[in-house]
Amino acid sequence: MNKSISTILKGYLPILDWLPNYKKTDLQGDLSAGLTVGIMLIPQGMAYAMLAGLEPIHGLYAVTVPLLIYAIFGTSRQLAVGPVAMVSLLTAAGIAGLNPSSPEQYLIYALSLAFLVGLIQFGMGLMRLGFVVNFLSHPVINGFTSAAAIIIGLSQIKHLFRINLPNSEHIQEMLVAIWQNIGDIHWITFGIGIIGIIIIKYGKKIHKSFPAPLIAVIVGIALVSGFDLTAQGVKIVGDVPSGLPSFSSPSFDMSVWRSLFPIALTISLVGFAESFAVAKTIQAKHKNYKLDANQELIGLGMANFAASFFKGYPVTGGFSRTAVNNEAGAKTTMASIISAVLIVLTLLFFTGLFYNLPSAILAAVVLVAVSGLVDYKEPLHLWKKDKSDFAMLIATFLITLTLGIETGIIAGMVLSLLVVIYRASKPHMAQLGRVPGTSIFRNLARFSDLESRKDLLMVRIDGPIYFANVEYIKNKLDKWIEEKEDKVKMIVFNMESVTNIDSTGAHELNEWILTWRKSGIDICLSSIKGPVRDVLNRWAILECVGSDHIFIDDNYALSYFDKDVDQSLIEKYSPYATQTNK
Amino acid sequence: MNKSISTILKGYLPILDWLPNYKKTDLQGDLSAGLTVGIMLIPQGMAYAMLAGLEPIHGLYAVTVPLLIYAIFGTSRQLAVGPVAMVSLLTAAGIAGLNPSSPEQYLIYALSLAFLVGLIQFGMGLMRLGFVVNFLSHPVINGFTSAAAIIIGLSQIKHLFRINLPNSEHIQEMLVAIWQNIGDIHWITFGIGIIGIIIIKYGKKIHKSFPAPLIAVIVGIALVSGFDLTAQGVKIVGDVPSGLPSFSSPSFDMSVWRSLFPIALTISLVGFAESFAVAKTIQAKHKNYKLDANQELIGLGMANFAASFFKGYPVTGGFSRTAVNNEAGAKTTMASIISAVLIVLTLLFFTGLFYNLPSAILAAVVLVAVSGLVDYKEPLHLWKKDKSDFAMLIATFLITLTLGIETGIIAGMVLSLLVVIYRASKPHMAQLGRVPGTSIFRNLARFSDLESRKDLLMVRIDGPIYFANVEYIKNKLDKWIEEKEDKVKMIVFNMESVTNIDSTGAHELNEWILTWRKSGIDICLSSIKGPVRDVLNRWAILECVGSDHIFIDDNYALSYFDKDVDQSLIEKYSPYATQTNK
């Protein structure tokens, strides 16, 4: 290891990698991107805070210090950190389960959640656990995102229609409640919302960096102020306190931590998965820096610590804002610093302007943001290509939709893992026969003209031999021996595609060998892979089989059985068949 | 399928398989075993019910109808179904979490738990999910059992010492509470307990079927009655109602079901795993009948339904009682029927005798039963042979001990799965070189005298290519290409040990091929397994690579690269390289 201190420092503080070489040309892009994203952040931050069940101001607090912190510790240069829809919904769902008694307590729970998320992400980063994000397979993320987008959309209906709906993440309850209250729609509120949706949705088409949400906010405020719509019953944001967030402290009550832990873990994983996915996509377009999953966890963890100490709530890298940031020309995280400065200025001088902002406009911001997340093309594609992945997508989608966000993501992960395990618990096994006149062996079930014999069972197991499949393998072997009318004198185990053997597998293999030998069936092993040779050696199974029963390929095994083997060749190749690592 | 109706019926009602051919000689063994186990069941049933937090009588109720039902539906002929220590502890832990307001409500929860366990096991049986028991690997079961035995043992200390301890399954709290109350030991109670332990532990050594627990019960009752020890403060069982269990109904309140579900799932899996493990061990000694995991689930599920409707609580096949049943000569489940009849007679005529039975004797029954479950040999063995399985055992042991039974078993299962996934997420990969003068290829990292070249990268991936490892594989390939100073002109993918490819893997493979071709590197695939050929074909990757780039082994791929290939041989073998299933 010849890493200099500077390299190590740059690993932990990626800002040192770009700040010393910062160029004027970079500033141009960063300034444009920072302002664009900052302007986007004002309505989005407020809207997502509302989605999370908090006062809108906390959405703005969440994009001050956390952004600066990520700018120092994060490895992505374009990632726009802040509140996002999914994490906001998870925050609301998690805190609702604790039945907070007052808005103050609700806030404490939100801060504690941010602290726990910080702790989990920071800890995972230190322990180099970034790889766990791989456990969320594409079909699972796709099904989960589509369902969550629908749930988030439905949660905004109450603001859009101004009707009373219970806080719920269960679609059945939400649909029933909407149906029951549909008569109470407040049409003026609904009209404002529709205007907001139209401005945001079609404003983007004018120009990529057209500040459509901000325009919608201005139009909404103007309508309410101009026509005195509050008197008509339109709900507004009201007083937004001015000034920077004061220092706040999360709860350190262990019983609170214990209750929040499951949702914090979910937010940590989902948040990181979303963030890292978008960071990878953008990084692939630049390639002038490297992403590091573990350092990303550390960066996001630090940002969440900052959120918990400055009246924010859990944050992560957002999909759409990061895309905008990149398109507007962001070259480094200086863009994020500029966004944060813009928010700080807003907090200091402009919060009074938001008094008349209608909630329906914030609902419109959320609705447009999540409407693009419902993906119907991918399921259609998978239906044609891979039924098992299709089933996984649909299952995750339906579970998320009916049993809630948290259950959905966990069920999706567990499903992915179960499918992997299920496949490995029923490994593909083949009886081999020789391609006539060659030393090549193929699966008897797939080719009709192979040579096979009753006194010899040649078997290939495609997968590891381990706790979850030993019984399946043994049953199949017994069945094949029976099918050969118990005339089998020798079993050749082709182990070329056995990738691993655990303690249970090694123990069982040993048992089989002893049992078969007792009943007059000899065993050979062929084509053993290096790592498997090591395991078999450690458990003394190579010894039990006998070193003269281990062959470099099936052909030598077969020759040995027929005793027409050329001993000099066996000696020549035996090191390649039996040598194990020191 | 030429299954007759009788075969199908026998599949669902295994009793039909032996009852029609029942012989007098069978009855001899069954009678002896049935009486032996029945006598064992009286103290054990009462002791385990107490462990579960119920009145002792429910332990006896649990071994009436459920035994008869299992005798009809179960496939094992020696399995002794009834209350067991682990399930009793889980029952106590699960119900405690619901804070029942009265003993009546506690009972309703226990009945509901039995009903849910019945539902889960019966449902899993119908859905042929018996294979899930394979997910509990040996190290996990071993670590879990040792820890649970210690927790169960500690939970009996309060009866043995007659001190006040909180109901807890957390070892820290239990140890602290024992330490604080150690001064209050009631020495007479403790003395009775020790006498009980000595009788049960050493009584077994006199003869295998010596009814040691029953003798301990009799001695206990005699001591209390003879010396009027209740006046001295010895706690006794007191009134045990006489008569058969009346019909009872579990709760059908969905909120109760929702709260009980996690523990019911745990009991279903742990109970089935314990039961099936012992059933397999015993079946292997007889071999005159077949065990069926799914039918076992149905049998145990039905037995739990019966427990919930006749005032019992969750039951399963017990380890020690089944061993005794077998050793005492049980030939069929007639033995269980005889045990049940003995309990019914006890309920009708002898419950009055148990009035003076000291709780300390029941604690002694539990303590001796679990003391044999703490296994220290297996961890030592694994430490030497398989560090990863050792770590899993210790982790499960420690988590169970410190965070509780339910967390322990779930953590153990998740750990097993994570290790499987982790291994598959970093598959072993090898660069291959040719054994000089042969057509055999081996790992360059393991053998020093192999032929390799800078313009050719021959790679073998040992494992599936799927969502969890595509990134790892790509990074390694890129590193190897870089190491060859970017002189690589051709990559040969040896796929002999690629066992599966999912949609993510297929998508990525396609990307890699296109990217490499663009940068002037050609790709060949060799030795593709049948199931993988099917997947590659479905995703049109075989087409993308080109059918003339797919070879039956590395040797042909190498010859193709050097253009000295014999076309007639390629044509002869190509069906074996490219043919996929219809």
Coordinates of C-alpha atoms in Angstrom, one line a residue, chain A residues 230-582:
Chain A
T230 CA -58.9 32.5 2.2
A231 CA -62.3 34.0 2.9
Q232 CA -63.7 31.4 0.4
G233 CA -62.1 28.6 2.5
V234 CA -58.9 28.0 0.5
K235 CA -56.3 26.6 2.9
I236 CA -53.0 28.4 2.9
V237 CA -49.6 27.8 4.3
G238 CA -49.9 30.8 6.8
D239 CA -47.1 32.0 8.9
V240 CA -43.7 30.8 7.9
P241 CA -41.1 31.8 10.5
S242 CA -38.2 33.9 9.3
G243 CA -34.6 33.3 10.1
L244 CA -32.1 30.4 10.1
P245 CA -32.9 27.1 11.9
S246 CA -31.8 27.1 15.5
F247 CA -29.9 24.1 16.9
S248 CA -32.2 21.2 17.6
S249 CA -31.7 17.9 19.4
P250 CA -33.2 14.5 18.5
S251 CA -34.5 12.3 21.2
F252 CA -32.1 9.9 22.8
D253 CA -34.8 7.9 24.5
M254 CA -34.0 4.2 23.7
S255 CA -37.7 3.3 23.5
V256 CA -38.3 5.9 20.8
W257 CA -35.2 4.7 19.0
R258 CA -36.5 1.1 19.2
S259 CA -39.9 2.1 17.7
L260 CA -38.3 4.2 15.0
F261 CA -35.6 1.7 14.1
P262 CA -37.5 -0.4 11.4
I263 CA -38.6 2.7 9.5
A264 CA -35.1 4.3 9.9
L265 CA -33.6 1.2 8.4
T266 CA -36.1 1.3 5.5
I267 CA -35.4 5.0 4.9
S268 CA -31.6 4.3 5.0
L269 CA -31.8 1.6 2.4
V270 CA -34.4 3.1 0.1
G271 CA -32.9 6.5 0.4
F272 CA -29.5 5.3 -0.4
A273 CA -30.7 3.0 -3.2
E274 CA -32.5 6.0 -4.9
S275 CA -29.6 8.3 -4.4
F276 CA -26.9 5.9 -5.6
A277 CA -28.9 4.8 -8.6
V278 CA -29.2 8.4 -9.8
A279 CA -25.6 9.2 -8.9
K280 CA -24.4 6.3 -11.0
T281 CA -26.5 7.3 -14.0
I282 CA -25.1 10.9 -13.9
Q283 CA -21.5 9.8 -13.1
A284 CA -21.5 7.6 -16.2
K285 CA -22.0 10.8 -18.3
H286 CA -19.0 12.6 -16.8
K287 CA -16.5 9.9 -15.9
N288 CA -14.1 12.6 -14.5
Y289 CA -14.5 11.4 -11.0
K290 CA -15.2 8.1 -9.2
L291 CA -18.3 7.2 -7.2
D292 CA -17.7 5.2 -4.0
A293 CA -20.8 3.5 -2.5
N294 CA -19.3 3.4 1.0
Q295 CA -18.2 7.1 1.0
E296 CA -21.7 7.9 -0.4
L297 CA -23.2 6.3 2.7
I298 CA -20.9 8.3 4.9
G299 CA -21.8 11.5 3.0
L300 CA -25.6 10.9 3.2
G301 CA -25.2 9.8 6.8
M302 CA -23.5 13.1 7.7
A303 CA -26.1 15.1 5.8
N304 CA -28.8 13.3 7.9
F305 CA -27.0 14.1 11.1
A306 CA -27.0 17.8 10.0
A307 CA -30.7 17.5 9.3
S308 CA -31.4 16.2 12.8
F309 CA -29.4 19.0 14.5
F310 CA -30.9 21.9 12.4
K311 CA -34.6 21.2 12.5
G312 CA -34.7 19.3 9.2
Y313 CA -35.9 15.7 8.6
P314 CA -34.4 12.7 6.6
V315 CA -32.8 13.7 3.3
T316 CA -31.3 11.8 0.4
G317 CA -30.2 12.4 -3.2
G318 CA -33.3 13.1 -5.3
F319 CA -34.0 11.8 -8.8
S320 CA -35.5 14.7 -10.7
R321 CA -33.5 17.5 -8.9
T322 CA -30.2 15.7 -9.6
A323 CA -31.2 15.5 -13.3
V324 CA -32.0 19.2 -13.4
N325 CA -28.8 20.0 -11.6
N326 CA -26.8 18.1 -14.1
E327 CA -28.6 19.5 -17.1
A328 CA -28.2 23.1 -15.8
G329 CA -24.5 22.5 -15.9
A330 CA -23.4 21.5 -12.4
K331 CA -19.7 20.6 -12.4
T332 CA -19.0 20.1 -8.7
T333 CA -20.9 20.2 -5.4
M334 CA -20.3 24.0 -5.4
A335 CA -23.7 24.0 -7.1
S336 CA -25.3 22.5 -4.0
I337 CA -23.5 25.1 -1.8
I338 CA -25.0 27.8 -4.0
S339 CA -28.5 26.3 -3.7
A340 CA -28.1 26.2 0.1
V341 CA -27.0 29.9 0.1
L342 CA -30.1 30.8 -1.9
I343 CA -32.3 29.0 0.6
V344 CA -30.6 30.7 3.5
L345 CA -31.3 34.1 1.8
T346 CA -34.9 33.1 1.4
L347 CA -35.1 32.0 5.0
L348 CA -33.7 35.4 6.1
F349 CA -35.6 37.7 3.9
F350 CA -38.5 36.2 2.0
T351 CA -40.5 33.8 4.2
G352 CA -43.2 36.4 4.7
L353 CA -44.1 36.1 1.0
F354 CA -45.3 32.5 1.4
Y355 CA -48.1 33.4 3.8
N356 CA -50.8 33.3 1.2
L357 CA -49.4 30.2 -0.6
P358 CA -52.3 27.7 -1.1
S359 CA -51.6 24.1 0.0
A360 CA -53.2 22.9 -3.2
I361 CA -50.1 24.4 -5.1
L362 CA -47.7 22.3 -3.0
A363 CA -49.9 19.3 -3.6
A364 CA -49.6 20.0 -7.3
V365 CA -45.8 20.1 -7.0
V366 CA -45.8 16.6 -5.4
L367 CA -48.4 15.2 -7.8
V368 CA -46.4 16.2 -10.9
A369 CA -43.1 15.0 -9.4
V370 CA -44.5 11.5 -8.7
S371 CA -46.7 11.1 -11.8
G372 CA -43.6 10.2 -13.9
L373 CA -42.6 7.5 -11.5
V374 CA -45.4 5.0 -12.4
D375 CA -43.8 2.7 -14.9
Y376 CA -46.0 0.4 -17.0
K377 CA -43.5 -0.4 -19.8
E378 CA -41.0 -2.4 -17.7
P379 CA -43.6 -5.0 -16.5
L380 CA -44.8 -5.5 -20.0
H381 CA -41.2 -6.1 -21.1
L382 CA -40.5 -8.5 -18.3
W383 CA -43.7 -10.4 -19.0
K384 CA -42.3 -11.3 -22.3
K385 CA -38.7 -12.1 -21.2
D386 CA -38.5 -13.3 -17.7
K387 CA -41.7 -14.5 -15.9
S388 CA -40.0 -14.9 -12.6
D389 CA -38.8 -11.3 -12.5
F390 CA -42.2 -10.1 -13.8
A391 CA -43.9 -12.0 -10.9
M392 CA -41.5 -10.3 -8.5
L393 CA -42.2 -6.8 -9.8
I394 CA -46.0 -7.4 -9.6
A395 CA -45.8 -8.9 -6.2
T396 CA -43.8 -6.0 -4.8
F397 CA -46.2 -3.6 -6.5
L398 CA -49.3 -5.2 -5.1
I399 CA -47.8 -5.7 -1.6
T400 CA -46.7 -2.1 -1.4
L401 CA -50.0 -0.8 -2.6
T402 CA -52.1 -2.9 -0.3
L403 CA -49.9 -3.5 2.8
G404 CA -48.0 -0.2 2.8
I405 CA -44.6 1.2 1.8
E406 CA -42.5 -0.4 4.5
T407 CA -44.0 -3.9 4.1
G408 CA -43.6 -3.5 0.4
I409 CA -39.9 -2.8 0.3
I410 CA -39.1 -5.5 2.8
A411 CA -41.3 -8.0 1.1
G412 CA -39.6 -7.1 -2.2
M413 CA -36.1 -7.6 -0.8
V414 CA -37.1 -10.9 0.9
L415 CA -38.7 -12.0 -2.3
S416 CA -35.6 -11.3 -4.3
L417 CA -33.6 -13.2 -1.8
L418 CA -36.1 -16.1 -1.6
V419 CA -36.0 -16.5 -5.4
V420 CA -32.2 -16.7 -5.3
I421 CA -32.3 -19.2 -2.5
Y422 CA -35.2 -21.1 -4.0
R423 CA -33.2 -21.5 -7.3
A424 CA -30.2 -22.6 -5.3
S425 CA -32.3 -25.0 -3.3
K426 CA -33.3 -26.8 -6.5
P427 CA -30.1 -26.7 -8.5
H428 CA -30.2 -27.8 -12.0
M429 CA -28.8 -31.3 -12.2
A430 CA -27.9 -33.3 -15.3
Q431 CA -27.1 -36.9 -16.1
L432 CA -24.2 -36.8 -18.6
G433 CA -23.5 -38.9 -21.6
R434 CA -20.6 -38.9 -24.0
V435 CA -20.8 -37.3 -27.4
P436 CA -20.0 -40.4 -29.5
G437 CA -16.3 -40.6 -30.5
T438 CA -15.2 -37.6 -28.4
S439 CA -14.2 -36.8 -24.8
I440 CA -17.1 -34.3 -24.5
F441 CA -20.0 -34.9 -22.1
R442 CA -23.4 -33.4 -22.4
N443 CA -26.8 -33.5 -20.6
L444 CA -28.7 -36.7 -21.6
A445 CA -32.0 -34.9 -21.2
R446 CA -31.2 -32.4 -24.0
F447 CA -29.4 -34.5 -26.6
S448 CA -30.7 -37.7 -27.9
D449 CA -27.6 -39.4 -29.4
L450 CA -25.3 -39.5 -26.4
E451 CA -23.7 -42.7 -25.0
S452 CA -24.7 -43.8 -21.5
R453 CA -24.6 -47.0 -19.6
K454 CA -26.5 -48.7 -16.8
D455 CA -23.5 -49.4 -14.6
L456 CA -22.3 -45.8 -14.5
L457 CA -24.0 -42.7 -13.3
M458 CA -22.3 -39.5 -14.4
V459 CA -23.9 -36.5 -12.7
R460 CA -23.4 -32.7 -12.9
I461 CA -24.7 -30.4 -10.2
D462 CA -25.1 -26.8 -11.3
G463 CA -24.8 -24.8 -8.2
P464 CA -23.4 -24.8 -4.7
I465 CA -23.9 -27.8 -2.4
Y466 CA -25.2 -26.4 0.8
F467 CA -27.7 -26.5 3.6
A468 CA -30.7 -25.5 1.5
N469 CA -30.2 -28.1 -1.2
V470 CA -28.5 -31.2 0.1
E471 CA -31.8 -33.0 0.5
Y472 CA -33.0 -32.2 -3.0
I473 CA -29.7 -33.4 -4.5
K474 CA -29.7 -36.6 -2.5
N475 CA -33.3 -37.4 -3.5
K476 CA -32.5 -36.8 -7.2
L477 CA -29.4 -39.0 -7.0
D478 CA -31.3 -41.8 -5.3
K479 CA -34.0 -41.6 -8.0
W480 CA -31.5 -41.9 -10.8
I481 CA -29.8 -44.8 -9.1
E482 CA -33.2 -46.5 -8.9
E483 CA -33.9 -45.7 -12.5
K484 CA -30.8 -47.6 -13.5
E485 CA -32.3 -50.6 -11.8
D486 CA -29.7 -50.5 -9.1
K487 CA -27.0 -51.7 -11.5
V488 CA -24.8 -48.7 -10.8
K489 CA -21.3 -49.6 -9.9
M490 CA -19.7 -46.1 -10.1
I491 CA -20.9 -42.6 -9.7
V492 CA -18.9 -39.8 -11.3
F493 CA -19.6 -36.4 -9.8
N494 CA -18.8 -33.8 -12.4
M495 CA -18.1 -30.8 -10.1
E496 CA -17.3 -28.2 -12.8
S497 CA -20.3 -26.1 -11.9
V498 CA -20.3 -26.7 -8.2
T499 CA -19.4 -23.2 -7.0
N500 CA -19.3 -23.7 -3.2
I501 CA -19.8 -26.2 -0.4
D502 CA -20.7 -25.3 3.1
S503 CA -20.4 -27.3 6.3
T504 CA -23.7 -29.0 5.9
G505 CA -22.9 -29.8 2.3
A506 CA -19.4 -31.2 3.2
H507 CA -20.9 -33.3 6.0
E508 CA -23.6 -34.8 3.7
L509 CA -21.2 -35.5 0.8
N510 CA -19.0 -37.4 3.2
E511 CA -22.1 -39.5 4.4
W512 CA -23.1 -40.2 0.8
I513 CA -19.7 -41.5 -0.1
L514 CA -19.5 -43.8 2.9
T515 CA -23.1 -45.1 2.4
W516 CA -22.5 -45.8 -1.4
R517 CA -19.2 -47.5 -0.8
K518 CA -20.9 -49.7 1.7
S519 CA -23.5 -50.8 -0.9
G520 CA -20.8 -51.4 -3.5
I521 CA -21.0 -48.2 -5.5
D522 CA -17.7 -46.5 -6.1
I523 CA -17.3 -42.7 -6.3
C524 CA -15.1 -40.4 -8.5
L525 CA -15.0 -36.6 -8.5
S526 CA -14.0 -34.7 -11.6
S527 CA -13.3 -31.1 -12.6
I528 CA -13.3 -29.7 -9.1
K529 CA -13.0 -25.9 -9.0
G530 CA -10.2 -24.5 -6.8
P531 CA -12.3 -23.0 -4.0
V532 CA -14.3 -26.2 -3.8
R533 CA -11.1 -28.3 -3.7
D534 CA -10.0 -26.2 -0.7
V535 CA -13.2 -26.9 1.2
L536 CA -13.1 -30.6 0.4
N537 CA -9.6 -30.8 1.5
R538 CA -10.3 -29.0 4.8
W539 CA -13.1 -31.5 5.6
A540 CA -10.8 -34.4 4.5
I541 CA -13.3 -35.4 1.8
L542 CA -10.6 -35.6 -0.8
E543 CA -8.9 -38.1 1.5
C544 CA -12.1 -40.1 2.0
V545 CA -12.6 -40.3 -1.8
G546 CA -9.0 -41.2 -2.4
S547 CA -6.6 -39.1 -4.5
D548 CA -6.7 -41.8 -7.2
H549 CA -10.5 -41.1 -7.5
I550 CA -10.2 -37.4 -8.4
F551 CA -9.8 -36.6 -12.1
I552 CA -9.2 -33.5 -14.1
D553 CA -12.2 -34.3 -16.4
D554 CA -14.9 -36.9 -16.9
N555 CA -13.0 -38.6 -19.6
Y556 CA -10.2 -39.7 -17.3
A557 CA -12.8 -40.8 -14.7
L558 CA -14.5 -42.9 -17.3
S559 CA -11.2 -44.4 -18.5
Y560 CA -10.3 -45.3 -14.9
F561 CA -13.6 -47.1 -14.5
D562 CA -12.9 -49.1 -17.6
K563 CA -9.2 -49.6 -16.5
D564 CA -7.9 -48.6 -19.9
V565 CA -6.4 -45.4 -18.4
D566 CA -2.9 -44.3 -19.4
Q567 CA -1.2 -44.0 -15.9
S568 CA 1.4 -41.6 -17.2
L569 CA -1.3 -39.2 -18.3
I570 CA -3.0 -39.4 -14.9
E571 CA 0.3 -38.6 -13.2
K572 CA 0.9 -35.7 -15.6
Y573 CA -2.5 -34.1 -15.0
S574 CA -3.1 -35.1 -11.3
P575 CA -1.6 -31.9 -9.9
Y576 CA -4.3 -30.0 -11.9
A577 CA -7.1 -32.2 -10.4
T578 CA -6.0 -32.3 -6.7
Q579 CA -3.7 -29.4 -5.9
T580 CA -5.3 -27.1 -3.3
N581 CA -4.3 -23.7 -2.1
K582 CA -1.9 -23.5 0.8

